[in-house]
Amino acid sequence: MIRLLFPIWSGRQRLANLLRYCSKNSLLDQGVQVHAASLRMGFGFDLMLSNDLIEMYSKCGVMDTASLVFDRMTERNVVSWTALMCGHLQNGNARATLSLFFQMVFSCLKPNEYTFSTNFKACGILNVPEIGMKIHGMCVLTGFETVPVVGNSIVDMYSKCGRINEAVMMFNVLPVKNLISWNTMLAGYTLAGQGEKALLWFHRMLENGEIPDEYTLTTVLKACSRLGKIREGSMIHGFLITSGFPCSGKAAIAGSLIDLYVKCGNLAEARRVFNQIGEKNVISWSALILGYAQEGNLAEAIELFKQLQNNSKQGDGFVLSSMMGVFADFALVEQGKQMHAYAVKVPSGSEISVSNSIVDMYLKCGLLDEAERLFNEMPARNVVSWTVMITGYGKHGIGKEAIRLFNQMQSNNIEPDGVTYLATLSACSHSGLIKEGEEYFSQLCRNRWVKPGIEHYACMVDLLGRDGRLKEAKNLIENMPLKQNVGIWQTLLSACRVHGNLQLGKEVGQNLLTLDGENPVNYVMISNIYAEAGYWKEYEQVREMAKAKGLRKEAGRSWVEIDKVVHFFYGGDDTHPMIDKIHQVLKEMERRMKEEMGYVHGVKFALRDIDEESKVESLRVHSEKLAIGLALCHGGWDEARVIRVFKNLRICGDCHDFIKCLSKIVKVVFVVRDANRFHQFKDGLCSCRDYW
């Protein structure tokens, strides 16, 4: 009898080994053949092989088939359930993982350590600490809390969910603390923006005799980078050199060092580290490329990207997405198109993250039709794809289209996340869709998986504030179950300014200065609301307070791309070689607008206590007008064309009125992207309907 069974069971083991090989190497076609062979040999309901099949299909990204195998099993064990949970998690469906976990618990099957650790990861990804705490309670009851892999996963879950105090408590009760435990806490503090504590934790780790690995060092360097602590980062760099650590051979550490020096404004040192790397990889290239781009040195960033291509290294999805993001932020549509053309030719260009970045680039450059075409042609879309388009519609003031897309997304079984809800609420706010915004906010509050954050409440404050419901907005802030922050009060103060409610504005301004008296934006906003009400004495007092603290707000600047060259302007800028011609064109346009339309400057937007003539002069040299003046100098204004101008701050009321009138007397369509949204000016009207 044993002789008869032996070849059968050895065949079973060979099938298992083949499936595990296919799983390890993501060989789907071969795995399907092994699956067929197992069915022919009579192993269709074999527990071990079915578990291996679930893992193989999961690793190959075919979750429908993995689930089908699971559903057809006549017998399941904890490995079966855990394999399918891991598959869903690895393929980006953490909700399905948690859903399976509770189904398994209700079926009276006991989880093992891998089941628990997988579901703690799912809780961290979804940011659902309440569910994580329930699973933690199960671990305590079953004794799994003391198992190292589970204990570390609990620490990681609390860290990822922003519950850093609970993470510390769990760390302290771990019976065995290994390097993974320490690294998890380091990453937790860094992720929570508590870089100082991350550095203290690193020193404590060294005092406990733990030897840092590559992950430890990259995490600590990231903490230094975020804090801007170049001294501490340089000391770690020195420690690595003196200890003989092969920085140049460790891609992640070299990339982290470059990122540190870039973030701390020392591009020369970043370039030196880069030049010392023997075998440069994409991480190193991307860190330096993005460093130059973020510093505004786009020419050097583009040159480095060309060198990357010339070195026979194809930019990976991260580099392509990041570069596309730079072109999107600066609205460099020509460079973005070139990068799009390059992405089509390389394998990584087909990655969904790259496609999302390309759509985002076209949206941010104001090319809505092109973005829509690409979005509709995408072979696969994830939640980010839909969110990018919803955000784009919102920024263009097409709120109803954003809502249509949000509903379509859900009908396609793509569950919205917190960012999607934020994009939808913002779209409602920009388009004055008050009722719809309230409806989606209520839907969010009822959502089991996504909880409203401070940014969602800020959107509702903006929605109510724009509608003049200032008291309701204030009550919402005071009664929300979250800690108030500067941003949400700034949103309400902006609404007070729009509706001229000085009394409430003063109260809100005081709250702002109490929360953050070192933020120059707060002083500017408060002084502006006094200026618009004509309270010049109070205006000067607030300005003097900011000046005494040495605070300066970000300067407003606008830019326009002409013949593939980007021209930047600041308010009152007189450095451009064509500045005299620009002023001449603008004055000619102003003369025609006065004669044909009775245009007058909105001097109330010149927020200074000076005479009327001086106010007019100050309004004439706003950065967006100078950029438009240059564009009119190149190409004229008698032929139908589109001029795109971009601004880092919100467009002022006078410039908005000026461009509206200008679009009435010339054949040009003006598209202006400010910090909040797009404005398309055509035939004397703006797409925002003066609601921005």
Short mmCIF file of N, CA and C in Angstrom, two decimals, residues 525-614:
data_model
loop_
_atom_site.label_atom_id
_atom_site.label_comp_id
_atom_site.label_asym_id
_atom_site.label_seq_id
_atom_site.Cartn_x
_atom_site.Cartn_y
_atom_site.Cartn_z
N MET A 525 -2.80 88.23 6.88
CA MET A 525 -4.25 88.07 6.77
C MET A 525 -4.99 89.02 7.72
N ILE A 526 -4.48 89.12 8.95
CA ILE A 526 -5.14 89.99 9.93
C ILE A 526 -5.02 91.46 9.52
N SER A 527 -3.83 91.85 9.07
CA SER A 527 -3.64 93.25 8.67
C SER A 527 -4.49 93.59 7.45
N ASN A 528 -4.65 92.63 6.55
CA ASN A 528 -5.45 92.88 5.34
C ASN A 528 -6.93 93.12 5.67
N ILE A 529 -7.44 92.39 6.63
CA ILE A 529 -8.86 92.57 6.97
C ILE A 529 -9.07 93.94 7.62
N TYR A 530 -8.06 94.43 8.36
CA TYR A 530 -8.14 95.79 8.90
C TYR A 530 -8.06 96.82 7.78
N ALA A 531 -7.16 96.57 6.81
CA ALA A 531 -6.96 97.53 5.72
C ALA A 531 -8.23 97.67 4.88
N GLU A 532 -8.87 96.54 4.57
CA GLU A 532 -10.08 96.60 3.74
C GLU A 532 -11.23 97.32 4.46
N ALA A 533 -11.18 97.31 5.81
CA ALA A 533 -12.22 98.02 6.57
C ALA A 533 -11.82 99.47 6.83
N GLY A 534 -10.60 99.85 6.39
CA GLY A 534 -10.14 101.23 6.58
C GLY A 534 -9.57 101.51 7.95
N TYR A 535 -9.26 100.50 8.72
CA TYR A 535 -8.66 100.66 10.05
C TYR A 535 -7.14 100.66 9.89
N TRP A 536 -6.61 101.79 9.42
CA TRP A 536 -5.19 101.85 9.06
C TRP A 536 -4.27 101.81 10.29
N LYS A 537 -4.74 102.35 11.39
CA LYS A 537 -3.92 102.33 12.61
C LYS A 537 -3.68 100.88 13.06
N GLU A 538 -4.78 100.10 13.11
CA GLU A 538 -4.66 98.69 13.50
C GLU A 538 -3.85 97.90 12.47
N TYR A 539 -4.03 98.27 11.21
CA TYR A 539 -3.26 97.64 10.12
C TYR A 539 -1.76 97.81 10.37
N GLU A 540 -1.35 99.04 10.66
CA GLU A 540 0.08 99.32 10.90
C GLU A 540 0.58 98.61 12.15
N GLN A 541 -0.27 98.52 13.18
CA GLN A 541 0.14 97.86 14.42
C GLN A 541 0.47 96.39 14.18
N VAL A 542 -0.39 95.72 13.41
CA VAL A 542 -0.16 94.30 13.12
C VAL A 542 1.10 94.12 12.28
N ARG A 543 1.28 95.01 11.29
CA ARG A 543 2.48 94.95 10.45
C ARG A 543 3.75 95.16 11.27
N GLU A 544 3.68 96.08 12.22
CA GLU A 544 4.84 96.37 13.08
C GLU A 544 5.16 95.17 13.97
N MET A 545 4.11 94.49 14.45
CA MET A 545 4.33 93.29 15.27
C MET A 545 5.10 92.23 14.49
N ALA A 546 4.70 92.04 13.23
CA ALA A 546 5.39 91.05 12.37
C ALA A 546 6.82 91.49 12.09
N LYS A 547 6.99 92.78 11.84
CA LYS A 547 8.32 93.31 11.54
C LYS A 547 9.25 93.16 12.73
N ALA A 548 8.72 93.41 13.96
CA ALA A 548 9.52 93.31 15.17
C ALA A 548 10.02 91.87 15.39
N LYS A 549 9.23 90.91 14.91
CA LYS A 549 9.62 89.51 15.05
C LYS A 549 10.50 89.03 13.89
N GLY A 550 10.73 89.91 12.93
CA GLY A 550 11.56 89.55 11.77
C GLY A 550 10.86 88.60 10.82
N LEU A 551 9.53 88.67 10.77
CA LEU A 551 8.75 87.76 9.91
C LEU A 551 8.50 88.39 8.55
N ARG A 552 8.67 87.61 7.50
CA ARG A 552 8.40 88.09 6.14
C ARG A 552 7.57 87.06 5.40
N LYS A 553 6.53 87.50 4.73
CA LYS A 553 5.68 86.57 3.98
C LYS A 553 6.33 86.21 2.64
N GLU A 554 5.85 85.12 2.10
CA GLU A 554 6.34 84.68 0.79
C GLU A 554 5.97 85.73 -0.26
N ALA A 555 6.95 86.07 -1.08
CA ALA A 555 6.70 87.09 -2.11
C ALA A 555 5.85 86.50 -3.23
N GLY A 556 4.90 87.30 -3.70
CA GLY A 556 4.08 86.86 -4.83
C GLY A 556 4.88 86.89 -6.12
N ARG A 557 4.77 85.84 -6.90
CA ARG A 557 5.46 85.82 -8.19
C ARG A 557 4.59 85.12 -9.22
N SER A 558 4.75 85.52 -10.45
CA SER A 558 4.01 84.91 -11.57
C SER A 558 5.01 84.55 -12.65
N TRP A 559 4.63 83.60 -13.47
CA TRP A 559 5.52 83.22 -14.57
C TRP A 559 4.72 82.83 -15.80
N VAL A 560 5.39 82.96 -16.93
CA VAL A 560 4.78 82.63 -18.21
C VAL A 560 5.85 82.00 -19.09
N GLU A 561 5.45 80.99 -19.87
CA GLU A 561 6.39 80.30 -20.75
C GLU A 561 6.21 80.81 -22.18
N ILE A 562 7.30 81.31 -22.75
CA ILE A 562 7.27 81.83 -24.12
C ILE A 562 8.43 81.21 -24.90
N ASP A 563 8.09 80.53 -25.98
CA ASP A 563 9.11 79.86 -26.81
C ASP A 563 10.02 78.97 -25.97
N LYS A 564 9.39 78.18 -25.07
CA LYS A 564 10.08 77.19 -24.23
C LYS A 564 11.01 77.83 -23.19
N VAL A 565 10.87 79.13 -22.99
CA VAL A 565 11.64 79.82 -21.95
C VAL A 565 10.66 80.35 -20.91
N VAL A 566 10.94 80.09 -19.62
CA VAL A 566 10.05 80.53 -18.54
C VAL A 566 10.54 81.87 -18.01
N HIS A 567 9.64 82.85 -17.94
CA HIS A 567 9.96 84.18 -17.44
C HIS A 567 9.23 84.40 -16.11
N PHE A 568 9.98 84.71 -15.04
CA PHE A 568 9.41 84.94 -13.72
C PHE A 568 9.33 86.43 -13.43
N PHE A 569 8.26 86.84 -12.75
CA PHE A 569 8.09 88.24 -12.35
C PHE A 569 7.65 88.31 -10.89
N TYR A 570 8.17 89.30 -10.18
CA TYR A 570 7.70 89.62 -8.84
C TYR A 570 6.95 90.95 -8.91
N GLY A 571 6.17 91.25 -7.89
CA GLY A 571 5.45 92.52 -7.87
C GLY A 571 6.42 93.69 -7.92
N GLY A 572 6.17 94.63 -8.83
CA GLY A 572 7.05 95.80 -8.96
C GLY A 572 8.37 95.50 -9.64
N ASP A 573 8.49 94.32 -10.23
CA ASP A 573 9.74 93.89 -10.87
C ASP A 573 10.10 94.81 -12.04
N ASP A 574 11.35 95.29 -12.06
CA ASP A 574 11.80 96.13 -13.18
C ASP A 574 13.09 95.58 -13.79
N THR A 575 13.34 94.27 -13.55
CA THR A 575 14.61 93.69 -13.99
C THR A 575 14.54 93.05 -15.38
N HIS A 576 13.35 92.83 -15.89
CA HIS A 576 13.23 92.16 -17.19
C HIS A 576 13.72 93.11 -18.28
N PRO A 577 14.49 92.59 -19.25
CA PRO A 577 15.02 93.46 -20.31
C PRO A 577 13.93 94.14 -21.16
N MET A 578 12.73 93.60 -21.15
CA MET A 578 11.65 94.20 -21.94
C MET A 578 10.65 94.97 -21.07
N ILE A 579 11.06 95.36 -19.87
CA ILE A 579 10.12 95.95 -18.92
C ILE A 579 9.45 97.22 -19.45
N ASP A 580 10.21 98.05 -20.17
CA ASP A 580 9.62 99.29 -20.71
C ASP A 580 8.53 98.96 -21.74
N LYS A 581 8.80 98.00 -22.61
CA LYS A 581 7.82 97.58 -23.61
C LYS A 581 6.59 96.98 -22.93
N ILE A 582 6.81 96.23 -21.84
CA ILE A 582 5.71 95.62 -21.09
C ILE A 582 4.79 96.70 -20.54
N HIS A 583 5.36 97.71 -19.89
CA HIS A 583 4.56 98.81 -19.33
C HIS A 583 3.81 99.56 -20.43
N GLN A 584 4.46 99.72 -21.57
CA GLN A 584 3.83 100.43 -22.69
C GLN A 584 2.59 99.67 -23.17
N VAL A 585 2.72 98.34 -23.32
CA VAL A 585 1.59 97.53 -23.77
C VAL A 585 0.46 97.54 -22.74
N LEU A 586 0.81 97.42 -21.45
CA LEU A 586 -0.21 97.40 -20.41
C LEU A 586 -0.97 98.72 -20.34
N LYS A 587 -0.25 99.83 -20.49
CA LYS A 587 -0.92 101.14 -20.46
C LYS A 587 -1.84 101.33 -21.67
N GLU A 588 -1.41 100.80 -22.81
CA GLU A 588 -2.26 100.86 -24.00
C GLU A 588 -3.54 100.05 -23.78
N MET A 589 -3.39 98.87 -23.20
CA MET A 589 -4.56 98.04 -22.90
C MET A 589 -5.48 98.74 -21.90
N GLU A 590 -4.87 99.36 -20.89
CA GLU A 590 -5.65 100.06 -19.86
C GLU A 590 -6.44 101.23 -20.47
N ARG A 591 -5.79 101.94 -21.40
CA ARG A 591 -6.45 103.07 -22.07
C ARG A 591 -7.67 102.58 -22.84
N ARG A 592 -7.53 101.51 -23.60
CA ARG A 592 -8.63 100.98 -24.38
C ARG A 592 -9.77 100.48 -23.47
N MET A 593 -9.40 99.85 -22.37
CA MET A 593 -10.40 99.33 -21.45
C MET A 593 -11.23 100.46 -20.83
N LYS A 594 -10.55 101.57 -20.52
CA LYS A 594 -11.26 102.73 -19.95
C LYS A 594 -12.20 103.34 -20.97
N GLU A 595 -11.71 103.46 -22.22
CA GLU A 595 -12.52 104.09 -23.26
C GLU A 595 -13.70 103.22 -23.67
N GLU A 596 -13.46 101.91 -23.82
CA GLU A 596 -14.48 101.02 -24.36
C GLU A 596 -15.40 100.43 -23.29
N MET A 597 -14.88 100.33 -22.04
CA MET A 597 -15.68 99.63 -21.02
C MET A 597 -15.81 100.41 -19.71
N GLY A 598 -15.17 101.56 -19.64
CA GLY A 598 -15.25 102.35 -18.41
C GLY A 598 -14.49 101.73 -17.25
N TYR A 599 -13.45 100.99 -17.56
CA TYR A 599 -12.69 100.30 -16.51
C TYR A 599 -12.02 101.29 -15.57
N VAL A 600 -12.06 100.97 -14.26
CA VAL A 600 -11.30 101.73 -13.25
C VAL A 600 -10.60 100.73 -12.34
N HIS A 601 -9.43 101.13 -11.85
CA HIS A 601 -8.67 100.26 -10.95
C HIS A 601 -9.43 100.04 -9.65
N GLY A 602 -9.35 98.80 -9.12
CA GLY A 602 -9.95 98.51 -7.82
C GLY A 602 -8.98 98.88 -6.72
N VAL A 603 -8.93 100.19 -6.41
CA VAL A 603 -7.91 100.68 -5.46
C VAL A 603 -8.08 100.10 -4.07
N LYS A 604 -9.27 99.54 -3.77
CA LYS A 604 -9.44 98.94 -2.44
C LYS A 604 -8.53 97.72 -2.26
N PHE A 605 -8.04 97.18 -3.39
CA PHE A 605 -7.15 96.04 -3.29
C PHE A 605 -5.69 96.45 -3.08
N ALA A 606 -5.41 97.74 -3.15
CA ALA A 606 -4.06 98.24 -2.83
C ALA A 606 -4.04 98.49 -1.33
N LEU A 607 -3.65 97.50 -0.57
CA LEU A 607 -3.83 97.53 0.88
C LEU A 607 -2.72 98.32 1.57
N ARG A 608 -2.67 99.60 1.26
CA ARG A 608 -1.73 100.51 1.93
C ARG A 608 -2.38 101.87 2.09
N ASP A 609 -2.00 102.56 3.16
CA ASP A 609 -2.58 103.88 3.44
C ASP A 609 -1.81 104.95 2.68
N ILE A 610 -2.08 105.02 1.36
CA ILE A 610 -1.39 105.98 0.49
C ILE A 610 -2.44 106.66 -0.38
N ASP A 611 -2.03 107.67 -1.14
CA ASP A 611 -3.00 108.39 -1.97
C ASP A 611 -3.45 107.52 -3.14
N GLU A 612 -4.57 107.93 -3.76
CA GLU A 612 -5.20 107.13 -4.82
C GLU A 612 -4.27 106.88 -5.99
N GLU A 613 -3.52 107.91 -6.38
CA GLU A 613 -2.63 107.77 -7.54
C GLU A 613 -1.54 106.74 -7.26
N SER A 614 -1.00 106.76 -6.05
CA SER A 614 0.03 105.78 -5.68
C SER A 614 -0.54 104.37 -5.64
#
